[in-house]
CSV table of C-alpha atoms in Angstrom, one decimal:
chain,number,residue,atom,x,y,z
A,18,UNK,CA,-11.8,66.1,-49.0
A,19,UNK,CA,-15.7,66.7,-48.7
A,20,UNK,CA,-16.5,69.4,-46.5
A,21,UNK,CA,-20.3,69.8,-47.4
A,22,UNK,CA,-21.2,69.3,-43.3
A,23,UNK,CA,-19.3,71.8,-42.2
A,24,UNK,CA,-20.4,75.3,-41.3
A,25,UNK,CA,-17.2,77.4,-42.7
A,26,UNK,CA,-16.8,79.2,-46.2
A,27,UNK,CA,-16.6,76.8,-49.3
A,28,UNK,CA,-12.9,78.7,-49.8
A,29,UNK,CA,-9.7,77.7,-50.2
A,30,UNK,CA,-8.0,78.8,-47.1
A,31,UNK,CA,-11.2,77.7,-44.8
A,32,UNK,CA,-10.7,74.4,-46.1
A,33,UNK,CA,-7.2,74.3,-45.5
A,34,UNK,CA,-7.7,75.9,-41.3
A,35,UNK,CA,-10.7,73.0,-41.3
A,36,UNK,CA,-10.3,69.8,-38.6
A,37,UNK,CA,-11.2,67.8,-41.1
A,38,UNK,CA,-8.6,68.4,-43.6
A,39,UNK,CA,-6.1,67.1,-41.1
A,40,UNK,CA,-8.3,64.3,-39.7
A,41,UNK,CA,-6.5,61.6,-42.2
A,42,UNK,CA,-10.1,60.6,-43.3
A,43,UNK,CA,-10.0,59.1,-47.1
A,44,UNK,CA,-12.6,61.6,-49.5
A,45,UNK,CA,-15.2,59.2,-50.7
A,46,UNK,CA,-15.0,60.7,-54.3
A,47,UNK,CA,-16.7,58.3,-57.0
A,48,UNK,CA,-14.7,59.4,-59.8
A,49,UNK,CA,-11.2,58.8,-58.3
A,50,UNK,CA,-13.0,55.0,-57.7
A,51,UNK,CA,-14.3,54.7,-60.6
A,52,UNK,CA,-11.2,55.7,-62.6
A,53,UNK,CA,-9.3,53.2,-60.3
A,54,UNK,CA,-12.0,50.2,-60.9
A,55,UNK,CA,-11.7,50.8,-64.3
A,56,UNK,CA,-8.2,49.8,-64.3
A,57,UNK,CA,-8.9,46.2,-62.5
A,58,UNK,CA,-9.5,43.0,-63.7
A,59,UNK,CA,-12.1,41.5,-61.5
A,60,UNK,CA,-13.0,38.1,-63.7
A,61,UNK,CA,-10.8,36.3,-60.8
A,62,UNK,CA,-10.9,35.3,-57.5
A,63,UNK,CA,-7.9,38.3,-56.9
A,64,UNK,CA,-9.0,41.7,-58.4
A,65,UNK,CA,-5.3,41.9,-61.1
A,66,UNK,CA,-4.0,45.8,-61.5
A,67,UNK,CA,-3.9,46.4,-64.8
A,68,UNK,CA,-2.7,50.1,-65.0
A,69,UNK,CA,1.0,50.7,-64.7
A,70,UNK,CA,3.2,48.3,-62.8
A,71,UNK,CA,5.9,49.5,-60.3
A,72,UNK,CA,9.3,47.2,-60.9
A,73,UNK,CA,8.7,45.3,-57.9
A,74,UNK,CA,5.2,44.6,-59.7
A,75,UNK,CA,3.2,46.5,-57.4
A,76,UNK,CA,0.5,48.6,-59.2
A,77,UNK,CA,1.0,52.5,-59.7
A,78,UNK,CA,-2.0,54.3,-59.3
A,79,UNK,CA,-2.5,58.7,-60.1
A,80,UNK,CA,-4.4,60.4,-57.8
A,81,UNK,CA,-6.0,63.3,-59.5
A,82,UNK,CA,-6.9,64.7,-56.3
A,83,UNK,CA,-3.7,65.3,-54.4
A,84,UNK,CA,-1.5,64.9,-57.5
A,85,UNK,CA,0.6,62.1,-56.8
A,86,UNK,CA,1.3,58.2,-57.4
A,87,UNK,CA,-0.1,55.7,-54.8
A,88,UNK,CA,0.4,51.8,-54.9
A,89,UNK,CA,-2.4,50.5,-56.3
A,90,UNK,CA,-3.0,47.8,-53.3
A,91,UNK,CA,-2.3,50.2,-50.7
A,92,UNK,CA,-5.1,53.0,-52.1
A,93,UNK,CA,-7.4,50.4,-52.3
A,94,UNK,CA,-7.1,49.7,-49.1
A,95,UNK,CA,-7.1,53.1,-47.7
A,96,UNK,CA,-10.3,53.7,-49.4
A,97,UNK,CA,-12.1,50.1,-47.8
A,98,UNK,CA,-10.6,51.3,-44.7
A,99,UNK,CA,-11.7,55.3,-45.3
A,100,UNK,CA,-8.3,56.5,-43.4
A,101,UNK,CA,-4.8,56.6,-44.1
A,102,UNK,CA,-2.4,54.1,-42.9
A,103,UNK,CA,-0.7,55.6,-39.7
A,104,UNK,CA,3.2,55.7,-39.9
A,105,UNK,CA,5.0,52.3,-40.1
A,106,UNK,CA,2.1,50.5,-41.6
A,107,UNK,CA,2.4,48.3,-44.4
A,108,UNK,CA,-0.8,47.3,-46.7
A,109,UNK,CA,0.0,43.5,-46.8
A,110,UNK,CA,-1.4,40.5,-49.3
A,111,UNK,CA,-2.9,37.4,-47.5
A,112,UNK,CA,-3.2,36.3,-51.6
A,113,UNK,CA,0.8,36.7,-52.1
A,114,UNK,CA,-0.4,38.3,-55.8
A,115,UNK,CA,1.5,41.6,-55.9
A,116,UNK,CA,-1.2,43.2,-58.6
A,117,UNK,CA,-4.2,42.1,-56.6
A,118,UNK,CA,-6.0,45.2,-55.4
A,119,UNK,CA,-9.1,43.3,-53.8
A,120,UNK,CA,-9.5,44.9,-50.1
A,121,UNK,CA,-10.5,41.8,-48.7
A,122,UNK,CA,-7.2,40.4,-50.2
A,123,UNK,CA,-5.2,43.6,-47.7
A,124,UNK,CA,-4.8,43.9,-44.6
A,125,UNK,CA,-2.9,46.7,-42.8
A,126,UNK,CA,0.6,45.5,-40.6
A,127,UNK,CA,4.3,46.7,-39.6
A,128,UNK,CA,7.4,45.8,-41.7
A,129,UNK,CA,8.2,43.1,-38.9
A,130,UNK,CA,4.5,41.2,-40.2
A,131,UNK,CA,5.7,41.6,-43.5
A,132,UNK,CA,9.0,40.1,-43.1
A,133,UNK,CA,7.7,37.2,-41.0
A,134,UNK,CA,4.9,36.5,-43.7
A,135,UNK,CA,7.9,36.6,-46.1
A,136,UNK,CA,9.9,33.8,-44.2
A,137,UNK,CA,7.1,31.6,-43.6
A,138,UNK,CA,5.1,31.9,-47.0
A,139,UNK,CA,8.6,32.2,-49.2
A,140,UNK,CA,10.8,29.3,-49.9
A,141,UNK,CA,14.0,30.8,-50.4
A,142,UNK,CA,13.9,32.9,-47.3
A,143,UNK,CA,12.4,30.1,-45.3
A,144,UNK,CA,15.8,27.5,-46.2
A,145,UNK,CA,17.6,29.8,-44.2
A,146,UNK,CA,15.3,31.2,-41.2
A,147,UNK,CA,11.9,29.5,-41.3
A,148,UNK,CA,12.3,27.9,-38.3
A,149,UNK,CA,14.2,30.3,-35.9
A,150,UNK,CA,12.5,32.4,-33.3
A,151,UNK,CA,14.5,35.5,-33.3
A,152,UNK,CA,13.0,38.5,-34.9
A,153,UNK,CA,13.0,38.9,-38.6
A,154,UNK,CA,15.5,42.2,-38.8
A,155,UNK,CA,19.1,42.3,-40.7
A,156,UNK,CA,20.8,42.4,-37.6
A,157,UNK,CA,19.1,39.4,-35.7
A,158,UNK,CA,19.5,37.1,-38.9
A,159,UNK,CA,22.9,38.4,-39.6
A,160,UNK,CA,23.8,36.6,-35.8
A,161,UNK,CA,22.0,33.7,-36.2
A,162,UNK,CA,24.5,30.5,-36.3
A,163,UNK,CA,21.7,29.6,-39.7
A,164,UNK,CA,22.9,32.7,-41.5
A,165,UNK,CA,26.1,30.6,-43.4
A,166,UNK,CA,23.4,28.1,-45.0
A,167,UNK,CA,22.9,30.8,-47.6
A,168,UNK,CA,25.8,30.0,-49.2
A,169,UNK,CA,24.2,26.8,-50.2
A,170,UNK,CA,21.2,28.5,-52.0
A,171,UNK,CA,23.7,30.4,-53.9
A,172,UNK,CA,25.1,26.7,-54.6
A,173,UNK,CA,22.5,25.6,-56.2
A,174,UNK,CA,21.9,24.7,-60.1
A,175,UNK,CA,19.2,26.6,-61.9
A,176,UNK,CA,16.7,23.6,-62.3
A,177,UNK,CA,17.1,23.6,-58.4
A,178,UNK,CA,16.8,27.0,-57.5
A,179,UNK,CA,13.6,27.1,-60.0
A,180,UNK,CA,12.0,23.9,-58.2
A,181,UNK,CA,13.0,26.0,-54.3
A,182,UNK,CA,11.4,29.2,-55.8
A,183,UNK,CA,7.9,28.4,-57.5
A,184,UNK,CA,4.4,27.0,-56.0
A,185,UNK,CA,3.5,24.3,-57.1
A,186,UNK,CA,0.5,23.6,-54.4
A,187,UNK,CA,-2.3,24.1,-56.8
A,188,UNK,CA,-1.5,20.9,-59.2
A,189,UNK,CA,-0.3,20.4,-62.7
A,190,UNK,CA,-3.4,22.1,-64.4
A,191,UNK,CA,-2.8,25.6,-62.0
A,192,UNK,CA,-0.7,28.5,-62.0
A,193,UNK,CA,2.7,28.0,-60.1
A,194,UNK,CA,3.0,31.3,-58.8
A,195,UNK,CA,7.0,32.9,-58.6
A,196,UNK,CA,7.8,33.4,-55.2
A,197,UNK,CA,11.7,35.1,-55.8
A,198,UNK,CA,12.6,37.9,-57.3
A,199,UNK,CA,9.7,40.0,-59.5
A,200,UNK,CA,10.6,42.6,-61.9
A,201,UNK,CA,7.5,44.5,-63.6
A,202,UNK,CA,5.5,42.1,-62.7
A,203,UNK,CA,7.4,39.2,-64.3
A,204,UNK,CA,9.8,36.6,-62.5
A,205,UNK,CA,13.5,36.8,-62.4
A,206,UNK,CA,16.4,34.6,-61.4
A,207,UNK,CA,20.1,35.2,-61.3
A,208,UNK,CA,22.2,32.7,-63.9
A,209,UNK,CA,26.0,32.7,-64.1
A,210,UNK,CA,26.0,36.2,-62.8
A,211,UNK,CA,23.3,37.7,-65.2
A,212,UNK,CA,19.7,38.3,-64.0
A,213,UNK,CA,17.0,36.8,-66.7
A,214,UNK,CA,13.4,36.2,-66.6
A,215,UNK,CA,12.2,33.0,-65.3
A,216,UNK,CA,10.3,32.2,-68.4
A,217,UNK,CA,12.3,32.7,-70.9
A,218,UNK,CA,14.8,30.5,-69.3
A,219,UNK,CA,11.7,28.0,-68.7
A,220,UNK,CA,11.6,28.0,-72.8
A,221,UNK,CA,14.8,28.1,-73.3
A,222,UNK,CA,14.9,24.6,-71.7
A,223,UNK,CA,12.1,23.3,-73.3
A,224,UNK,CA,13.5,24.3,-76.6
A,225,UNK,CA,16.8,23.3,-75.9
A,226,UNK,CA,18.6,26.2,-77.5
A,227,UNK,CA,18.8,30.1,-76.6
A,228,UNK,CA,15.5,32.5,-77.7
A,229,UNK,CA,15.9,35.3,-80.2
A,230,UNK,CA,15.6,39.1,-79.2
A,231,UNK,CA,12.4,38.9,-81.7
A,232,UNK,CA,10.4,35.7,-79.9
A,233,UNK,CA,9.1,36.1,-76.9
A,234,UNK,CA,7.6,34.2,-74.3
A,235,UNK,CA,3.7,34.6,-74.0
A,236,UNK,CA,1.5,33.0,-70.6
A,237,UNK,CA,-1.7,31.4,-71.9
A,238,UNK,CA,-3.2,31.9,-68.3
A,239,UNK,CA,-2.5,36.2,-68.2
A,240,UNK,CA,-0.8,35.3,-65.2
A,241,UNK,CA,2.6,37.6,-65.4
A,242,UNK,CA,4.3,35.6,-62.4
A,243,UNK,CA,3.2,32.4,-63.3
A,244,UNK,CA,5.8,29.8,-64.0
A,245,UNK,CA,4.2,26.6,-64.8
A,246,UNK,CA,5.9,25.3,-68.3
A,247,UNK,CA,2.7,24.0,-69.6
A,248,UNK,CA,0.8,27.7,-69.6
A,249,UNK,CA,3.7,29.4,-71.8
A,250,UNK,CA,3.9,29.5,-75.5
A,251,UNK,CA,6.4,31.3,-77.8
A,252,UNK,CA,5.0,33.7,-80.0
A,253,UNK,CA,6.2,36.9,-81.3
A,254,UNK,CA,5.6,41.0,-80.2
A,255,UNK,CA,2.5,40.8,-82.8
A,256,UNK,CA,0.9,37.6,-81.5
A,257,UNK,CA,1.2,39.2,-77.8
A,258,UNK,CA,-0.9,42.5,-78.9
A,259,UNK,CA,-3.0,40.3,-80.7
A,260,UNK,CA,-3.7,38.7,-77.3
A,261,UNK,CA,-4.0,41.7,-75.4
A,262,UNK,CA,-6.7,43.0,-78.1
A,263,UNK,CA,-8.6,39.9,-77.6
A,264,UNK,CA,-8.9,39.6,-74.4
A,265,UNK,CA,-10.1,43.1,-73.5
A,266,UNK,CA,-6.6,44.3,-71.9
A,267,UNK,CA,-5.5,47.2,-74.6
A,268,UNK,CA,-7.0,50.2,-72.8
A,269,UNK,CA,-7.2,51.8,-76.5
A,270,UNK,CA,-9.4,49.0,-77.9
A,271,UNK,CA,-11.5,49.0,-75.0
A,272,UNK,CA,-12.5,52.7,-76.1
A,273,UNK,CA,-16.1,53.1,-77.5
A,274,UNK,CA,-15.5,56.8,-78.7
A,275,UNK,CA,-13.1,58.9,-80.2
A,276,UNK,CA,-11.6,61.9,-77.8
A,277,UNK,CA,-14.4,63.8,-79.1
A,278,UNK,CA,-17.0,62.1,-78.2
A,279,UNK,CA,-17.7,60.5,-81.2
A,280,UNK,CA,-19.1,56.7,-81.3
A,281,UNK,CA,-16.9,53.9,-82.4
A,282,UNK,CA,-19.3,52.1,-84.8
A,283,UNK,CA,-19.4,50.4,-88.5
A,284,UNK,CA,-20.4,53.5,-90.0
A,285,UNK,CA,-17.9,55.9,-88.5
A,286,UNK,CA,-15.3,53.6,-88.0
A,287,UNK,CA,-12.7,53.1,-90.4
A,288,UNK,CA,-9.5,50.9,-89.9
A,289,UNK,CA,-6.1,51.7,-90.9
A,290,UNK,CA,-3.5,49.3,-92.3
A,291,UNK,CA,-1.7,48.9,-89.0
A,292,UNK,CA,-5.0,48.2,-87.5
A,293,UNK,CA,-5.7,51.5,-85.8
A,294,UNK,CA,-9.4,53.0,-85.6
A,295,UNK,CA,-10.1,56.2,-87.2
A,296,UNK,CA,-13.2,58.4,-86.4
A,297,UNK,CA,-14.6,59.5,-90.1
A,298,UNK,CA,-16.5,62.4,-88.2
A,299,UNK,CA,-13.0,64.0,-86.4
A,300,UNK,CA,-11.6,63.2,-90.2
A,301,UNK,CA,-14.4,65.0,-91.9
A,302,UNK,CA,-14.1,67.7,-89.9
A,303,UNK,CA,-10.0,68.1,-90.1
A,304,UNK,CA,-10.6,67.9,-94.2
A,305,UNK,CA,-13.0,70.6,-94.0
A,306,UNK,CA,-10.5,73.3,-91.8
A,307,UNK,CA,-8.1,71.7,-93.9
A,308,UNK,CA,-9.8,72.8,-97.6
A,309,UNK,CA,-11.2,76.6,-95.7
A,310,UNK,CA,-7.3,77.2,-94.9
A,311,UNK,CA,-6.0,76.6,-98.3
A,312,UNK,CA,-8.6,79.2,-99.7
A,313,UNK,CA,-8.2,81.6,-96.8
A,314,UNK,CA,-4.5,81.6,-98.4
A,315,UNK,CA,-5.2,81.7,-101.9
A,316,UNK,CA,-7.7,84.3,-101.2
């Protein structure tokens, strides 16, 4: 919290007594941004998290400043809004992407908004209460003469819960966003009792026969939820850090120094056999404290 406008001592405690401190206003420090900008993917139209995912596959972002973890979506829109979200308020996605962080993407409502966009925009929900006018809490649905139909989701084959459960809106060509269950940022559905992700039950399909623990199943789009058949390949736990390498995504390639502050380039680079960099300075260096040691000993 910035206090360089007000008249008090630059302490500790004066801070803390300060109207300020308590006014719920969001510090505009550029280094918290910038450590969060630095961990989104902003080549779409929605701004993707690509820090650490929460298992609902909401972002996880750490504050350095007050020491704790924020979703990612709901400190970017804290910081667009500079204030906190009162009590009860939600940070909501008109895009439906649960990684975007994009402010314009947010907007701040109650768990009753929430639960009504959920019903309208979500397939599943919306076979059973779409169309009723009662409010959208446990105990209204739970008397609402509509509430038995869910038995006849529960019903339903795999092929047709897949078809109920994915957007298909944007076309062949697009991404058919997962609109059930999400599980680190991935789809899920429940089959013969056991919970499995939507794609590799997509390839499984294709393939006609059960996937290995060793293949897995890789999106050609970098779209984690989406479930269109014709953007997944199979591939293996090499090809997929292959493609997170090429693409710019492995937050140890993207480095252009060493922790020291040494520059990654053809002459101090050198690679290992399992493809890691090595600085050749840091390694100089550790031979030489290395070779003093010995002697120091022998001495």
């Amino acid at each position: 919290m910035s206090h360089s406008e007000c008249t008090h001592e630059a302490t500790k405690s004066a801070r803390a007594k300060c109207r300020r401190n308590r006014s719920g206003a969001i510090p505009r420090d550029g280094d918290a941004y910038s450590r969060f900008m630095s961990r989104v993917d902003k080549s779409g139209e929605c701004w993707v998290w690509k820090g650490h995912l929460h298992a609902d596959g909401y972002g996880i972002f750490y504050d350095r400043r007050d020491k704790r973890k924020h979703l990612a979506h709901k400190w970017a829109l804290e910081y667009s809004l500079d204030r906190k979200l009162a009590a009860g308020e939600l940070a909501r996605h008109r895009c439906d992407n649960r990684p975007c962080v994009r402010p314009d993407h947010l907007e701040p409502g109650t768990e009753a908004d929430n639960s009504r966009d959920r019903a309208k925009r979500n397939p599943r929900v919306s076979i059973v209460h779409a169309d009723c006018d009662h409010e959208p809490t446990r105990e209204a649905r739970a008397k609402c003469p509509k509430s038995g139909t869910q038995k006849q989701y529960r019903n339903l084959t795999p092929e047709q819960r897949w078809a109920i459960n994915v957007d298909t809106s944007g076309g062949p060509d697009a991404c058919w966003p997962w609109k059930g269950t999400v599980l680190r940022g991935y789809g899920r559905m429940r089959i013969n009792d056991r919970s499995i992700y939507v794609t590799r039950w997509l390839m499984s399909q294709i393939l006609e026969r059960e996937l290995t623990r060793a293949e897995l199943v890789r999106h050609r789009c970098d779209n984690s939820v989406c479930a269109n058949p014709s953007h997944l390949e199979l591939g293996s736990h090499t090809d997929n850090m292959r493609d997170i390498v090429e693409r710019g995504r492995h937050h140890n390639a993207n480095k252009t120094h060493c922790k020291h502050g040494h520059e990654f380039n053809e002459e101090n680079t050198r690679i290992e056999k399992k493809g890691n960099r090595v600085c050749r300075t840091c390694s100089r260096q550790r031979q030489r404290v290395s070779a003093r040691r010995r002697a120091e000993a022998i001495a």
